[in-house]
Coordinates of C-alpha atoms and ligand atoms in Angstrom, one line a residue:
M254 CA 81.9 8.7 -23.7
R255 CA 79.6 8.2 -26.0
I256 CA 79.2 9.5 -29.8
L257 CA 76.4 9.4 -32.2
L258 CA 76.7 10.6 -35.2
F259 CA 74.0 11.5 -37.2
T260 CA 74.6 11.6 -41.2
G261 CA 71.8 11.6 -44.8
K262 CA 71.1 13.3 -47.3
G263 CA 71.2 17.2 -47.6
G264 CA 67.4 18.8 -46.1
V265 CA 66.7 15.5 -44.9
G266 CA 66.4 17.0 -41.2
K267 CA 70.4 15.4 -39.9
S268 CA 70.9 18.4 -37.9
T269 CA 67.3 18.8 -36.3
V270 CA 67.1 14.8 -35.4
A271 CA 70.4 15.1 -34.1
S272 CA 69.7 18.0 -32.1
G273 CA 66.3 16.8 -30.7
T274 CA 68.0 13.6 -29.6
A275 CA 71.2 15.4 -27.8
A276 CA 68.2 17.9 -25.9
L277 CA 66.0 14.7 -25.4
A278 CA 69.7 12.8 -24.0
A279 CA 70.3 15.9 -21.6
A280 CA 66.8 16.0 -20.1
A281 CA 67.7 12.3 -19.1
G282 CA 70.5 13.9 -16.9
H283 CA 73.4 12.6 -19.3
R284 CA 76.3 15.8 -20.3
T285 CA 75.6 16.3 -23.5
L286 CA 77.6 18.4 -26.3
V287 CA 76.1 18.4 -29.7
L288 CA 78.8 19.5 -32.4
S289 CA 78.8 20.3 -35.8
T290 CA 81.2 20.2 -39.1
D291 CA 78.9 22.0 -40.9
A292 CA 79.9 25.8 -42.0
A293 CA 75.9 26.0 -42.6
H294 CA 75.8 26.9 -39.2
S295 CA 72.6 25.0 -39.0
L296 CA 72.9 23.8 -35.3
A297 CA 72.3 27.9 -34.4
D298 CA 69.1 27.0 -36.8
A299 CA 67.6 24.0 -35.0
F300 CA 68.2 26.1 -31.7
G301 CA 67.0 29.2 -33.0
T302 CA 70.1 30.9 -30.6
P303 CA 73.6 31.8 -31.8
V304 CA 76.4 29.3 -31.3
G305 CA 79.6 29.4 -31.0
P306 CA 83.3 27.5 -31.9
E307 CA 83.3 27.0 -28.1
P308 CA 80.7 24.9 -26.7
T309 CA 77.6 27.0 -25.5
L310 CA 75.0 26.5 -22.6
V311 CA 71.6 26.4 -24.0
A312 CA 69.4 24.4 -21.7
D313 CA 70.7 22.3 -18.4
N314 CA 72.8 19.4 -19.4
L315 CA 72.9 20.5 -22.9
F316 CA 76.1 22.5 -24.8
V317 CA 75.9 22.7 -28.6
Q318 CA 79.3 23.6 -30.7
Q319 CA 79.8 24.9 -34.1
V320 CA 82.9 24.2 -34.5
D321 CA 85.0 26.2 -36.9
A322 CA 86.2 23.9 -39.2
Q323 CA 88.4 26.8 -41.3
L324 CA 90.1 27.9 -38.1
R325 CA 91.3 23.9 -37.3
F326 CA 92.0 23.3 -41.2
E327 CA 94.5 26.3 -40.4
Q328 CA 95.8 24.8 -37.5
S329 CA 96.3 21.4 -38.3
W330 CA 97.6 22.1 -42.1
A331 CA 98.9 25.3 -42.4
E332 CA 102.7 23.9 -41.7
I333 CA 102.5 21.2 -44.6
Q334 CA 100.8 23.8 -47.0
G335 CA 103.2 26.2 -46.3
Y336 CA 105.5 24.0 -47.0
L337 CA 103.9 22.6 -50.6
L338 CA 103.0 26.2 -51.3
S339 CA 107.1 27.0 -51.0
V340 CA 107.8 23.7 -53.6
L341 CA 104.7 25.0 -55.8
D342 CA 106.5 28.7 -56.0
T343 CA 109.4 27.1 -57.6
T344 CA 107.7 25.6 -60.4
G345 CA 106.6 29.3 -61.1
M346 CA 102.9 28.7 -60.7
D347 CA 100.0 31.4 -59.8
P348 CA 100.2 31.7 -56.0
V349 CA 96.3 31.7 -56.2
A350 CA 96.0 28.4 -58.7
A351 CA 98.7 27.0 -56.2
E352 CA 96.4 27.7 -53.0
E353 CA 94.1 25.5 -54.7
L354 CA 96.0 22.6 -54.9
T355 CA 97.2 22.6 -51.8
V356 CA 93.6 22.3 -50.5
I357 CA 91.9 18.9 -50.3
P358 CA 88.5 18.5 -50.8
G359 CA 86.5 17.8 -47.7
A360 CA 89.5 18.3 -45.7
E361 CA 88.1 20.9 -43.4
E362 CA 85.4 18.7 -42.1
V363 CA 87.6 15.9 -41.7
L364 CA 90.3 18.4 -39.3
A365 CA 86.8 19.6 -37.6
L366 CA 86.4 16.2 -35.9
L367 CA 89.9 16.2 -34.4
E368 CA 87.6 17.8 -32.2
L369 CA 86.2 14.8 -30.9
R370 CA 89.6 13.8 -29.7
L371 CA 89.8 16.8 -27.3
H372 CA 86.2 16.1 -25.8
A373 CA 86.8 12.3 -25.5
L374 CA 90.4 13.3 -23.3
S375 CA 88.6 16.2 -21.5
D376 CA 86.0 13.7 -19.9
D377 CA 83.6 16.7 -19.6
W378 CA 80.7 14.5 -21.6
D379 CA 78.3 11.6 -21.1
L380 CA 77.3 12.0 -25.1
V381 CA 78.6 13.8 -28.1
V382 CA 76.8 14.0 -30.6
V383 CA 77.9 15.0 -34.0
D384 CA 75.4 17.0 -36.8
C385 CA 77.5 15.2 -39.9
A386 CA 78.0 16.7 -43.6
P387 CA 75.2 14.8 -46.1
T388 CA 76.0 11.6 -46.9
A389 CA 79.2 9.4 -45.8
E390 CA 81.9 11.7 -47.6
T391 CA 83.4 12.7 -44.1
L392 CA 83.3 9.0 -42.2
R393 CA 85.0 7.9 -45.8
L394 CA 87.8 10.6 -45.2
L395 CA 88.2 9.7 -42.0
A396 CA 89.7 6.0 -43.0
L397 CA 92.5 7.9 -44.6
P398 CA 95.1 7.5 -41.9
E399 CA 94.5 3.4 -42.6
A400 CA 95.0 3.9 -45.9
L401 CA 98.3 6.2 -45.0
G402 CA 99.5 3.9 -42.4
W403 CA 101.3 2.0 -44.8
Y404 CA 102.9 5.1 -46.4
M405 CA 104.0 6.2 -43.1
Q406 CA 105.1 2.9 -41.7
R407 CA 107.5 2.4 -44.4
V408 CA 108.0 5.2 -47.1
F409 CA 108.0 8.0 -44.7
P410 CA 110.9 7.2 -42.1
V411 CA 113.2 6.3 -44.7
Q412 CA 112.0 9.5 -46.5
Q413 CA 113.1 11.6 -43.5
R414 CA 116.4 9.9 -43.2
V415 CA 117.1 10.7 -46.9
V416 CA 116.1 14.0 -46.8
K417 CA 118.5 14.6 -43.3
A418 CA 121.2 13.6 -45.3
L419 CA 120.4 15.3 -48.7
R420 CA 119.3 18.3 -47.7
P421 CA 122.1 20.3 -47.7
V422 CA 123.1 19.0 -51.2
L423 CA 119.7 19.2 -52.9
S424 CA 118.4 21.9 -52.0
R425 CA 121.8 24.4 -52.6
A426 CA 121.0 22.3 -56.8
A427 CA 117.8 21.8 -57.8
G428 CA 116.3 25.3 -55.6
V429 CA 113.7 23.0 -54.9
P430 CA 112.6 23.8 -51.1
M431 CA 113.8 20.2 -49.0
P432 CA 111.1 20.1 -46.0
G433 CA 112.2 20.7 -42.6
G434 CA 111.9 18.6 -39.8
G435 CA 108.3 20.5 -38.8
V436 CA 106.8 19.3 -41.9
F437 CA 107.7 15.7 -40.9
E438 CA 106.5 16.3 -37.5
A439 CA 103.1 18.3 -38.7
V440 CA 102.5 15.0 -41.0
E441 CA 103.1 12.5 -38.3
R442 CA 101.3 14.2 -35.3
L443 CA 98.4 15.3 -37.9
H444 CA 98.3 11.4 -38.5
A445 CA 98.3 10.1 -34.9
E446 CA 95.4 12.5 -34.4
L447 CA 92.9 11.4 -37.3
D448 CA 93.9 7.4 -36.5
E449 CA 93.1 8.8 -32.9
V450 CA 89.6 9.9 -34.1
R451 CA 89.2 7.3 -36.2
A452 CA 89.4 4.6 -33.8
L453 CA 86.7 6.4 -31.6
L454 CA 84.3 7.1 -34.3
T455 CA 84.5 2.8 -35.0
G456 CA 84.8 2.2 -31.3
P457 CA 82.4 0.0 -28.7
D458 CA 80.8 3.5 -27.9
S459 CA 79.9 4.9 -31.5
S460 CA 77.5 4.5 -33.6
V461 CA 76.1 6.2 -36.5
R462 CA 72.8 6.9 -37.4
I463 CA 71.2 7.4 -41.0
V464 CA 68.7 9.9 -41.5
L465 CA 65.8 9.9 -44.8
T466 CA 62.7 11.0 -45.5
P467 CA 60.2 8.4 -47.3
E468 CA 61.3 8.9 -51.0
A469 CA 63.0 6.9 -53.3
V470 CA 65.9 9.0 -54.5
V471 CA 66.9 9.4 -50.6
L472 CA 66.5 6.2 -49.8
A473 CA 69.3 4.8 -52.7
E474 CA 71.3 7.5 -51.6
A475 CA 71.4 5.9 -47.8
R476 CA 71.8 2.3 -48.8
R477 CA 75.1 3.6 -50.7
A478 CA 75.9 5.2 -47.3
Y479 CA 74.9 1.7 -45.5
T480 CA 77.5 0.3 -47.4
T481 CA 80.2 2.8 -47.7
L482 CA 79.7 3.2 -43.4
S483 CA 80.5 -0.9 -43.2
L484 CA 83.2 -1.1 -45.6
F485 CA 84.9 1.7 -43.6
G486 CA 84.0 0.1 -40.0
Y487 CA 81.2 2.3 -38.6
R488 CA 78.0 0.5 -36.9
V489 CA 75.2 2.0 -38.2
D490 CA 72.8 1.5 -35.1
G491 CA 69.7 3.4 -36.5
V492 CA 67.7 4.6 -39.0
V493 CA 65.6 7.5 -39.1
A494 CA 62.5 8.1 -41.3
N495 CA 61.8 11.7 -40.7
R496 CA 59.0 13.9 -42.1
V497 CA 56.3 11.0 -42.4
F498 CA 52.9 12.5 -43.0
P499 CA 50.4 11.1 -40.3
A500 CA 47.7 9.1 -41.9
E501 CA 44.7 10.6 -39.4
D502 CA 42.3 12.5 -41.5
A503 CA 44.5 13.0 -44.7
D504 CA 42.4 15.1 -47.7
D505 CA 43.2 13.6 -51.2
W506 CA 46.4 15.0 -51.2
R507 CA 48.3 13.7 -48.3
A508 CA 46.5 10.6 -48.4
G509 CA 48.7 10.3 -51.7
W510 CA 51.5 11.1 -50.2
V511 CA 50.8 8.5 -47.4
L512 CA 50.4 6.2 -49.4
A513 CA 53.6 6.6 -51.8
Q514 CA 55.6 7.0 -48.2
D515 CA 54.5 4.0 -47.2
E516 CA 56.2 2.2 -49.8
V517 CA 58.9 3.7 -49.6
L518 CA 59.1 2.6 -46.1
A519 CA 58.6 -1.0 -46.5
Q520 CA 61.9 -1.0 -48.5
V521 CA 63.0 0.5 -45.9
E522 CA 63.0 -1.4 -43.2
E523 CA 63.5 -4.5 -46.5
S524 CA 66.6 -2.6 -46.5
F525 CA 67.8 -2.4 -43.3
T526 CA 66.5 -5.3 -41.7
G527 CA 68.2 -5.8 -37.7
V528 CA 68.3 -2.0 -37.7
P529 CA 65.7 -0.6 -35.3
L530 CA 64.0 1.7 -37.5
W531 CA 62.6 5.0 -36.0
R532 CA 59.8 7.2 -37.2
S533 CA 59.3 11.0 -36.7
V534 CA 56.3 12.8 -38.5
Y535 CA 56.3 15.5 -40.4
Q536 CA 55.3 18.5 -38.3
P537 CA 53.0 21.2 -39.2
A538 CA 56.1 24.1 -38.2
E539 CA 59.6 23.3 -38.3
P540 CA 60.8 22.1 -34.8
V541 CA 63.1 24.8 -33.4
G542 CA 64.3 25.4 -29.9
V543 CA 65.2 23.0 -27.2
E544 CA 61.8 22.2 -26.0
A545 CA 60.4 21.6 -29.7
L546 CA 63.3 19.2 -30.4
A547 CA 63.1 17.6 -27.4
D548 CA 59.7 17.0 -28.1
L549 CA 60.2 15.7 -31.6
A550 CA 63.0 13.4 -30.0
R551 CA 60.3 11.7 -27.8
D552 CA 58.0 10.5 -30.0
L553 CA 60.5 10.1 -32.2
Y554 CA 62.7 6.5 -29.7
A555 CA 59.2 6.4 -28.2
G556 CA 60.6 5.8 -24.6
L557 CA 63.4 3.7 -26.1
D558 CA 66.4 5.3 -24.6
P559 CA 68.5 6.8 -27.3
V560 CA 72.0 6.5 -25.6
A561 CA 71.9 3.1 -24.9
T562 CA 75.3 1.0 -26.0
S563 CA 73.8 0.0 -29.2
R564 CA 73.3 -4.1 -29.3
V565 CA 73.5 -4.2 -33.3
P566 CA 76.7 -5.6 -34.3
G567 CA 79.9 -3.6 -36.1
P568 CA 80.8 -4.8 -39.5
F569 CA 83.7 -5.8 -38.4
E570 CA 84.3 -9.4 -37.3
V571 CA 87.3 -12.2 -36.5
V572 CA 85.8 -15.2 -35.6
S573 CA 87.5 -19.2 -34.6
V574 CA 86.0 -21.3 -37.6
R575 CA 86.9 -25.2 -37.9
S576 CA 89.2 -24.4 -40.4
G577 CA 90.9 -22.0 -39.2
V578 CA 90.1 -18.3 -38.7
E579 CA 87.4 -16.2 -40.0
L580 CA 87.3 -12.5 -40.8
R581 CA 83.8 -11.3 -41.7
L582 CA 82.8 -8.1 -43.4
R583 CA 78.8 -7.3 -43.2
L584 CA 78.9 -5.1 -46.6
P585 CA 75.0 -4.5 -47.3
F586 CA 73.5 -5.1 -51.1
V587 CA 77.2 -5.7 -52.0
T588 CA 77.2 -8.6 -54.6
R589 CA 79.5 -10.9 -55.2
D590 CA 80.7 -9.2 -58.3
Q591 CA 81.5 -6.0 -57.0
V592 CA 83.5 -7.1 -54.3
D593 CA 87.5 -7.2 -55.1
L594 CA 90.2 -8.0 -52.8
A595 CA 94.1 -8.3 -52.5
R596 CA 96.4 -8.9 -49.5
S597 CA 99.4 -6.3 -49.1
G598 CA 101.7 -7.9 -46.6
D599 CA 99.6 -7.1 -42.8
E600 CA 96.7 -5.0 -45.0
L601 CA 94.0 -6.3 -46.6
V602 CA 92.9 -4.5 -49.0
V603 CA 89.2 -4.3 -49.7
T604 CA 87.5 -2.5 -53.1
V605 CA 83.7 -1.7 -53.7
G606 CA 82.9 -0.3 -56.4
S607 CA 84.7 3.1 -56.4
H608 CA 85.8 3.0 -52.5
R609 CA 88.5 1.3 -51.5
R610 CA 90.1 0.2 -48.1
L611 CA 92.9 -0.7 -46.6
L612 CA 92.4 -2.7 -43.6
T613 CA 95.0 -3.5 -41.4
L614 CA 94.8 -7.2 -40.2
P615 CA 94.8 -7.9 -35.9
A616 CA 98.2 -9.1 -35.4
G617 CA 96.6 -13.0 -34.7
L618 CA 95.8 -12.9 -38.3
A619 CA 98.5 -11.0 -40.4
R620 CA 101.0 -14.0 -39.8
L621 CA 98.0 -16.4 -41.1
R622 CA 97.6 -17.5 -45.1
V623 CA 94.9 -16.6 -47.1
A624 CA 92.8 -19.5 -47.3
G625 CA 89.9 -18.4 -49.5
A626 CA 87.1 -15.9 -49.6
K627 CA 83.5 -15.4 -50.8
V628 CA 80.8 -13.3 -50.7
D629 CA 77.6 -14.5 -49.2
D630 CA 73.9 -14.1 -50.2
D631 CA 73.6 -11.7 -47.3
G632 CA 76.0 -9.8 -48.3
V633 CA 79.0 -10.6 -46.2
L634 CA 82.8 -11.4 -46.8
R635 CA 84.2 -13.9 -45.4
V636 CA 88.0 -14.4 -45.9
S637 CA 89.7 -17.2 -44.6
F638 CA 93.0 -17.4 -42.7
K639 CA 94.9 -20.8 -42.0
D640 CA 98.2 -21.2 -40.2
E641 CA 100.3 -22.3 -42.9
S642 CA 103.0 -23.7 -39.8
A643 CA 100.4 -25.8 -37.9
E644 CA 99.6 -27.3 -41.7
R645 CA 102.8 -28.2 -41.8
V646 CA 103.2 -30.3 -38.4
G647 CA 99.9 -31.4 -39.1
Ligands
LIG741 N1 59.9 16.2 -38.7 C1 60.3 17.4 -39.5 N2 58.6 18.4 -39.8 C2 58.8 19.3 -39.8 N3 60.0 20.4 -40.4 C3 60.9 19.6 -40.3 C4 60.8 18.1 -39.8 N4 62.0 17.6 -39.5 C5 62.9 18.6 -40.5 N5 62.3 19.3 -41.0 C6 62.7 20.7 -41.0 O1 63.4 20.8 -41.9 C7 64.6 21.8 -42.6 C8 65.5 21.1 -42.9 O2 65.9 20.1 -41.0 P1 67.6 20.2 -41.3 O3 67.6 19.3 -40.3 O4 68.4 21.8 -41.4 O5 68.1 19.1 -42.1 P2 69.4 18.9 -42.7 O6 70.5 18.8 -41.5 O7 69.1 17.3 -42.7 O8 70.3 19.6 -43.8 C9 64.6 22.5 -41.4 O9 63.7 23.7 -42.0 C10 63.9 22.0 -40.2 O10 63.3 22.8 -39.2
LIG742 MG1 72.4 20.3 -41.4

């Protein structure tokens, strides 16, 4: 199952381009689902038809789904939240404030992506198009299971054992409710499911397309998203420049815009070298409905298959080099002084600005020693690993 994610700043045309891509793929015979995790019901607007929380047929081969993020949140988080609320209750906290404390910003969105896991298991689809929330925030949050992995593997089992042993004593003594087994199970299940979704989205059949409009502020945000997406292992295989003013027969006002946009478009090309750039013209009316959306996508991809597996490499690579093994992470636009690197057991902690990723090392690398690291001019972080046992022998 191919997965295409569309992200970008609010209002640039994510839902339109995502829906158009899906409509075009469906017309080519792919069993296609387009889903949105956005509470704004933007897919209903794009298709000009009501869309339910379950896949709704809108054309041959084409289904649309508006995931009920709130519902998914309640299903996955209810038990854990219930426990947290009971703990906060013993502190005498106002229940409304406590309720707020137990809600993680962005969590609804992330949990809505659990839907993808079910679709992948179902075998119903050739293609799932995801209309993501603005910027890369959701996808960044998906790295949470990776970050929680350390905790889950080491601290969690110990805690679970301790809690089991001490539950009767502690709850009598302190009056703090101890988490029941159900809470631990719920956390473990949620962790595993999110990890599956993350693996799916960073896997070879998934890629992200960044939608932008040719404006300086929008480009700046798209560049940041590109860095963040790469840091967290997502493959960006296309950039869509939407709402490009046509140059033909332009009056003075439009000619001014054409010039201004050309300048930004040149910067877009420079920023995303090696990634295909597709353009979509500013239409005289809102592209609404299956036909209009498919037409927009047909112009956009200009004969290219929008579903074809990407030839753009993912940001993460492990390569054998003469001195041992090298781990490479492409971090577009990042300079050496912006990257911080630390090793902690099987994990490599990569920090770029305010974003941090706990990268679990592949088994082959985990037993090796880090011999050096650098960021070269084209923004590739290279970490070299050496085999110490081989060194001793040699
Ligand atoms: N190429 C285009 N030409 C004209 N209108 C467009 C184009 N792309 C999108 N729009 C319109 O712009 C508005 C915002 O698009 P939308 O896809 O909802 O953005 P997003 O999902 O990024 O918030 C919608 O009214 C949509 O119909
Ligand atoms: Mg939208």
